[in-house]
XYZ file of C-alpha atoms in Angstrom:
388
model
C -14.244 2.429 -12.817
C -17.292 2.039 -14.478
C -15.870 -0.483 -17.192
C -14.934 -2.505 -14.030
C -19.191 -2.321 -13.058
C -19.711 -3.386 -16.601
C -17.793 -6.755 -16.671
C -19.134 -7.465 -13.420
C -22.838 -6.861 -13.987
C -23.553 -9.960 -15.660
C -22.173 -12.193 -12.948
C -24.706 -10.271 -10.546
C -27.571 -11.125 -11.956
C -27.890 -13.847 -15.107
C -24.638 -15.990 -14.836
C -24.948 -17.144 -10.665
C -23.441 -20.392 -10.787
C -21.049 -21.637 -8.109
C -17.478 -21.287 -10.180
C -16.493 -24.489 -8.092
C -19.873 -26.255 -9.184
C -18.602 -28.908 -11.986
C -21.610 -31.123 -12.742
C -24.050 -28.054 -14.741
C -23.402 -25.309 -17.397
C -24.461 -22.782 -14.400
C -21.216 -24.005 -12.602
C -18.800 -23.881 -15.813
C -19.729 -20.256 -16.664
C -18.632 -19.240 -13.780
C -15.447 -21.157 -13.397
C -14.684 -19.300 -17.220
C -14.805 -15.953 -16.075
C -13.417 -16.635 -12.848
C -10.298 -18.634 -14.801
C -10.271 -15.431 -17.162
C -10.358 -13.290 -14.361
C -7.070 -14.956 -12.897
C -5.263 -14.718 -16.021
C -5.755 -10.925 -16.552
C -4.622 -10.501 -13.053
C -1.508 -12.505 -14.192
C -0.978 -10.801 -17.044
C -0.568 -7.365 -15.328
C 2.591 -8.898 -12.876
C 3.817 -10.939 -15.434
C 2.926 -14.074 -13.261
C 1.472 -17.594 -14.609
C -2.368 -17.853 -13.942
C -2.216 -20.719 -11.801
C 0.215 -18.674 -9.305
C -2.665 -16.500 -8.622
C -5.090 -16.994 -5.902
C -8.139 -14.986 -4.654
C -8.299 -13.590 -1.219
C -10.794 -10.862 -0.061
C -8.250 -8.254 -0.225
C -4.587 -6.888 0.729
C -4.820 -8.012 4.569
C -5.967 -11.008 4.065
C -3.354 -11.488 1.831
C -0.628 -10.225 3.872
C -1.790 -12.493 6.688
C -1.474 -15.493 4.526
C 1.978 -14.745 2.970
C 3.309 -14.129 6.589
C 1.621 -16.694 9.143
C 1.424 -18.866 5.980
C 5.246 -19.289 5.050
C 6.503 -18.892 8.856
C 4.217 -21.765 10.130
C 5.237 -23.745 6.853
C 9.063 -23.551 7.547
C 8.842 -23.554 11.230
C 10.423 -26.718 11.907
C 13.672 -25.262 10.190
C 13.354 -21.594 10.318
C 12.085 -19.395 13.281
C 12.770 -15.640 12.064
C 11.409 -13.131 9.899
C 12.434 -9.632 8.366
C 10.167 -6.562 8.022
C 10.401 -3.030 7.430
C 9.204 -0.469 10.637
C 7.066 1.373 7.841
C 4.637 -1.549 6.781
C 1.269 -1.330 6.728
C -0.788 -2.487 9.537
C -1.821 -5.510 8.828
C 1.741 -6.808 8.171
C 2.975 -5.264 11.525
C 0.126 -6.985 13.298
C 1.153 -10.041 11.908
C 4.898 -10.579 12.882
C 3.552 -9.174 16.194
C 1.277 -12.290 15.909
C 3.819 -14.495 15.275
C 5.753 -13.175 18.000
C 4.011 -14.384 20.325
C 3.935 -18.218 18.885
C 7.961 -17.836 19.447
C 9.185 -16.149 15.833
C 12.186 -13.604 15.774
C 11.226 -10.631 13.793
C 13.646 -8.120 12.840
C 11.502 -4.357 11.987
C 14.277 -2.724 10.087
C 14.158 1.085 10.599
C 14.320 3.513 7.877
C 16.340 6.381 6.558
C 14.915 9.950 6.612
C 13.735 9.686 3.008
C 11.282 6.447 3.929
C 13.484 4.323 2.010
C 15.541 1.079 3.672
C 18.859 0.427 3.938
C 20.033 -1.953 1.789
C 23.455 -2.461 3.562
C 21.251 -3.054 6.836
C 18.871 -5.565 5.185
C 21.648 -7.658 4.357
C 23.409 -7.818 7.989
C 20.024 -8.915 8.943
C 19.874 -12.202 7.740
C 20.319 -15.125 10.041
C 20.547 -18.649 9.131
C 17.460 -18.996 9.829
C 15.491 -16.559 8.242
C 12.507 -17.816 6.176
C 10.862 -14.299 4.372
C 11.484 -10.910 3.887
C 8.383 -8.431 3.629
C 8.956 -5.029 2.293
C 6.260 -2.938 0.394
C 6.581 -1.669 -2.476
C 4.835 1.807 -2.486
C 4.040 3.274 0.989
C 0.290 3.742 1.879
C 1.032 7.014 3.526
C 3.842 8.451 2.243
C 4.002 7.037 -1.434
C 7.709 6.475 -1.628
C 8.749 3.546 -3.596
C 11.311 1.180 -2.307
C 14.219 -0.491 -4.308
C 12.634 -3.888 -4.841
C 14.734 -5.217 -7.325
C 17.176 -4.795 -5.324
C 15.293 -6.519 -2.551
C 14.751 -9.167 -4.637
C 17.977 -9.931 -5.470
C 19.484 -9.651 -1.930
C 16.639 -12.617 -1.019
C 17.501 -14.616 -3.734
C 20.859 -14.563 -3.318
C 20.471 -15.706 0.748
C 18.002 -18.152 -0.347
C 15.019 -16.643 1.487
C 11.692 -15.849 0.341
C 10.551 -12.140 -0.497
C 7.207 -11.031 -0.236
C 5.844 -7.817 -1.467
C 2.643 -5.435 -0.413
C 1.826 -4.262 -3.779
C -1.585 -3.053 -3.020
C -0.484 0.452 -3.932
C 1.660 0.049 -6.352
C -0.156 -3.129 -8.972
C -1.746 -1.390 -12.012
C 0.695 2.252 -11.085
C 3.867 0.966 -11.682
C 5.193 -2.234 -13.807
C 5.431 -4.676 -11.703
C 6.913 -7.960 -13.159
C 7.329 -11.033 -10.795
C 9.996 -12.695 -12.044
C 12.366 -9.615 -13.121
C 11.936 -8.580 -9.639
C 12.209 -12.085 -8.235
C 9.478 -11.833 -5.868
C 8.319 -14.872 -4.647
C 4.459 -13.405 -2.868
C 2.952 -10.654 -3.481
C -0.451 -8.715 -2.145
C -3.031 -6.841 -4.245
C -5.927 -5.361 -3.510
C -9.057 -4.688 -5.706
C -10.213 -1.427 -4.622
C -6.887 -0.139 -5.099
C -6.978 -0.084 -8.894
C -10.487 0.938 -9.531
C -12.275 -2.667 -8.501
C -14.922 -3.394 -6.104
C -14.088 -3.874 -2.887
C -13.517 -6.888 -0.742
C -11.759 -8.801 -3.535
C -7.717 -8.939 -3.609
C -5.431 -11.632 -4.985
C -2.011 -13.157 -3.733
C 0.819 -14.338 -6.131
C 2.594 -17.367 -5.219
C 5.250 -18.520 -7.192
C 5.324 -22.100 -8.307
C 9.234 -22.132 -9.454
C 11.274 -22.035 -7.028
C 8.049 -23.530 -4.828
C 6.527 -20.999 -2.124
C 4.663 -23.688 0.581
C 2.725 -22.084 3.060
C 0.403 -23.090 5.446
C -3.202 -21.855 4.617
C -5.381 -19.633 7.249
C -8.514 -21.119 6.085
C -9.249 -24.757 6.243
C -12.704 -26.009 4.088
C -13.319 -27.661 0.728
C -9.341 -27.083 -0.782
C -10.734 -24.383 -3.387
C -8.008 -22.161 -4.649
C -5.173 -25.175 -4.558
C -6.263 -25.765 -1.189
C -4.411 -22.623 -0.164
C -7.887 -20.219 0.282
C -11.217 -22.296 0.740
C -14.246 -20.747 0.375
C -16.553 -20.270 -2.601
C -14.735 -17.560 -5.006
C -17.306 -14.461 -5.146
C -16.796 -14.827 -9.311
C -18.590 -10.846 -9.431
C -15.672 -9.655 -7.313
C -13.366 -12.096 -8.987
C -14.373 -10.683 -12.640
C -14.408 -6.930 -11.542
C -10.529 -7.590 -10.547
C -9.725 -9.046 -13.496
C -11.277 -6.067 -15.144
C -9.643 -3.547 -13.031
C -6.402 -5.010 -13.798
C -6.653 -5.126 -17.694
C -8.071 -1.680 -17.958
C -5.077 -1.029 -15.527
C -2.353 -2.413 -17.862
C -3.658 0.105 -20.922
C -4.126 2.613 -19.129
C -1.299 2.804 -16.495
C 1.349 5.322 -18.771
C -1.471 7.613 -19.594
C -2.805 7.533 -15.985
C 1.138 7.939 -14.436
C 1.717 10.886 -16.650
C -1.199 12.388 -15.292
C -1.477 12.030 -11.951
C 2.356 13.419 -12.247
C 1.143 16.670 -13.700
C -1.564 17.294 -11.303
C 0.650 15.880 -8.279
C 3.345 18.271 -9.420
C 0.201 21.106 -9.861
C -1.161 20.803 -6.622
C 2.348 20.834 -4.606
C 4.173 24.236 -6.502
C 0.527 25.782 -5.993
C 0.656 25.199 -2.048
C 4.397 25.517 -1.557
C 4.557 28.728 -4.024
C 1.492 30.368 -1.413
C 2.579 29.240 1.824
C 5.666 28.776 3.509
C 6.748 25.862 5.943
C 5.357 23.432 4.107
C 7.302 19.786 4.252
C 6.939 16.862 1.928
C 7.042 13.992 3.560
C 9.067 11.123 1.559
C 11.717 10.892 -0.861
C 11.510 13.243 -3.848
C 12.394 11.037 -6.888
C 11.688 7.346 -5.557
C 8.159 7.683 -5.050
C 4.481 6.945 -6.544
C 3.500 10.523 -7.455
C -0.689 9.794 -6.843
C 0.328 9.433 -3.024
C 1.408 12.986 -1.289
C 1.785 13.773 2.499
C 2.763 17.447 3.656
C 3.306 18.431 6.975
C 1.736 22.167 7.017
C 4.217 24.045 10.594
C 2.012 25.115 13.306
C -0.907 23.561 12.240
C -3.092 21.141 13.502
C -3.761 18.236 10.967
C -7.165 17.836 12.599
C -8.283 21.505 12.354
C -7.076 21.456 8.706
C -8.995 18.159 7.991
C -12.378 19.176 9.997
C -11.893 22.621 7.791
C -11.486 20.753 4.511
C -14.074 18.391 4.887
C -15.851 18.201 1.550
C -12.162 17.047 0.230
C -11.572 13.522 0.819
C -8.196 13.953 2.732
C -7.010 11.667 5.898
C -4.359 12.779 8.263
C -2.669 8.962 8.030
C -3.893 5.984 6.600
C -7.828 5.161 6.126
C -7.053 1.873 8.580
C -6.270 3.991 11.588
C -7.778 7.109 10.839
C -9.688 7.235 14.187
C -7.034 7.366 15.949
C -5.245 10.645 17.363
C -2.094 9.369 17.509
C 0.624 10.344 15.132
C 1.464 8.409 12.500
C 3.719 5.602 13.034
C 5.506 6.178 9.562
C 6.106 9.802 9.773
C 7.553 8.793 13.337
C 9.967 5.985 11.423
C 11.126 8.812 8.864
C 12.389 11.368 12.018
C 9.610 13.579 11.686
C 9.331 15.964 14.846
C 6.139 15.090 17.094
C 4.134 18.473 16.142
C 5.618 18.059 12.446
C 3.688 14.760 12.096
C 0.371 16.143 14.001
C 0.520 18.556 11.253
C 0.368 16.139 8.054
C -2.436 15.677 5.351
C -2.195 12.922 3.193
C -3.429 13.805 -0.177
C -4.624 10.855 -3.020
C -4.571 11.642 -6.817
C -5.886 9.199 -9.251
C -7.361 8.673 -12.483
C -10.608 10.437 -11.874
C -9.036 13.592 -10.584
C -9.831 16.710 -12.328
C -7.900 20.110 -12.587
C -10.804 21.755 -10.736
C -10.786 19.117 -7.685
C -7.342 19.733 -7.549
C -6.893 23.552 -7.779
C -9.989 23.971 -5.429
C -8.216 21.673 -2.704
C -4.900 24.070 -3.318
C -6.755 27.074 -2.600
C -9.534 26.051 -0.137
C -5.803 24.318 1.765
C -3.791 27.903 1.395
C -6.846 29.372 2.669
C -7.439 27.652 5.977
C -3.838 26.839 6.654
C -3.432 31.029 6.626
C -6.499 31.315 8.552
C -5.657 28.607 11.347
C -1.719 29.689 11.655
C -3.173 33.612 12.525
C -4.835 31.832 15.333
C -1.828 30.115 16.745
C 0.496 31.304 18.887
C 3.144 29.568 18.312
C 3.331 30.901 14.420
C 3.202 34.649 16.077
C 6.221 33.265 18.166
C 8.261 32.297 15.387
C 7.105 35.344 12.809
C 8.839 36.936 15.975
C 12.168 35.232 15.790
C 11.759 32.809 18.590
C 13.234 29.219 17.895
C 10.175 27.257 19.768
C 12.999 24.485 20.236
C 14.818 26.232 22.529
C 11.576 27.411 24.652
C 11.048 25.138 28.194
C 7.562 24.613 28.452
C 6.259 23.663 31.652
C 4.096 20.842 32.609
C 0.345 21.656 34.401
């Protein structure tokens, strides 16, 4: 967002002091914006400034909430409860974790993306030291019941962390009414530069964790490292231009989410959304298009920015893990495009993508086979194929 360039301009080039540096004027500058910075951040989750710490983005964040509060507790508490829909980097970590003799339990989840909340509560042990479940899926954009969530934890005593990196600055997000006790952002989610993110960590009832980083105790010892204050400022920008803007902005990316899926689905037939229709971020869209290839459609498309899963493990061929969580047939989930809608979207980009989409998906099903088999009357599920 170019307001987002503006705030952080100045930082760049006249005001360079270390934010940490308290013995010159260079020094408290920085440490000003940096401290204003924190509390727009704040503001936007309805946190307290001083439960906000930088990080260089959503992983890193997600790596300290998880290894951070395990390794804390560790002496008491030895297991952990995910979601098998998580992004990555949170996956990676309870695998991590794993290995230093944790318990993690990777809930599955229904067809619609969402958990079971029933399920999530028979998974508690005595033991159990934090709950992670996003809020709005990376891939798939449905949102799940966090309140909820939030409650359930509270209730069995056990911290709740959230991956909010795609839902901060889309959705309200409070802290407290949702009774989340960590919570992941990410900068270049909302419009800010990349490499900066932020983790909340509530102060009441006390979150302890065990930091990552070890160095000169910036960032209540929790992060150390010099703060980049440019990054740090263009976050806190990102987030108050967020907070105005966020109704206008939902409404619409609605509209031209709503616009670009009746366009395709009115044209062409055998088209799936992937995802639970009502409890979902509508900027976030993933169809599975029958008896394509996602690949082919992609390479076709490629002056859209479209990915077949998310942009983390887009170079791989395998299918995506979450469509493979939600029941989604093997070829089904070979066939999906993700599609991203946000505040810079026109009507053009988006009615161009519908019919440059209709277009090749028309063009690529006359060459397959298997679409001639089924415009036949053939169920290809009941076909035995044979192995070469």
């Amino acid at each position: 967002d170019p307001r987002v360039l503006d705030s952080m301009l100045p930082y760049l080039t006249a005001y360079y002091g270390n934010p940490h540096s308290r013995t010159h004027a260079y020094g408290w500058e920085s440490e000003a914006a940096m401290e204003k910075a924190r509390r727009q951040v704040a503001d936007l989750v309805g946190a307290d400034s001083r439960e906000i710490i930088f990080t260089s983005g959503a992983t890193e964040s997600n790596n300290m909430a998880i290894k951070g509060v395990a390794r804390f507790y560790k002496s008491r508490k030895k297991h952990i409860i995910t979601t098998q829909t998580e992004h990555k980097c949170v996956l990676d970590s309870c695998r991590s974790l794993e290995t230093e003799g944790f318990r993690v339990t990777y809930l599955p989840v229904k067809q619609n993306g969402l958990i079971d909340l029933k399920e999530l509560e028979t998974a508690f042990q005595p033991d159990t030291s934090l709950v992670s479940v996003m809020t709005v899926n990376n891939e798939i954009g449905v949102k799940q019941p966090i309140h909820d969530i939030g409650e359930i934890c509270r209730a069995h005593k056990v911290f709740f962390h959230t991956d909010a990196a795609q839902a901060i600055g889309k959705i309200p997000m409070d802290v407290n009414d949702m009774k989340i006790d960590l919570m992941s952002i990410s900068g270049h989610k909302i419009y800010g530069p990349k490499g900066v993110g932020a983790i909340y960590v509530r102060r009441r009832p006390r979150v302890r964790l065990e930091p990552l980083q070890s160095g000169g105790g910036q960032e209540r010892g929790l992060r150390s490292g010099t703060v980049p204050t440019p990054l740090a400022v263009g976050l806190g920008a990102a987030c108050e231009v967020a907070q105005q803007e966020m109704e206008y902005d939902h409404k619409r990316i609605s509209e031209l989410a709503e616009r670009l899926v009746t366009k395709i689905m009115s044209e062409v037939p055998d088209v799936v959304m992937n995802g639970d229709k009502e409890h979902r971020y509508p900027g976030c869209i993933n169809l599975s298009f029958a008896y394509v290839e996602g690949e082919s459609l992609l390479m076709a498309l490629k002056d859209v920015a479209l990915s077949s899963g998310s942009a983390c493990t887009s170079a791989s061929l395998e299918p995506s893990y979450v469509l493979r969580a939600i029941g989604t047939d093997e070829d089904l989930a070979h066939s999906s495009i993700r599609f991203g809608i946000g505040r810079f979207t026109t009507e053009e980009e988006v009615d161009y993508t519908v019919q440059k989409c209709i277009q090749h998906v028309k063009r690529l099903r006359e060459m397959s086979p298997l679409w001639e088999m089924v415009q036949d009357g053939i169920d290809l599920k009941s076909i035995k194929w044979t192995q070469h």
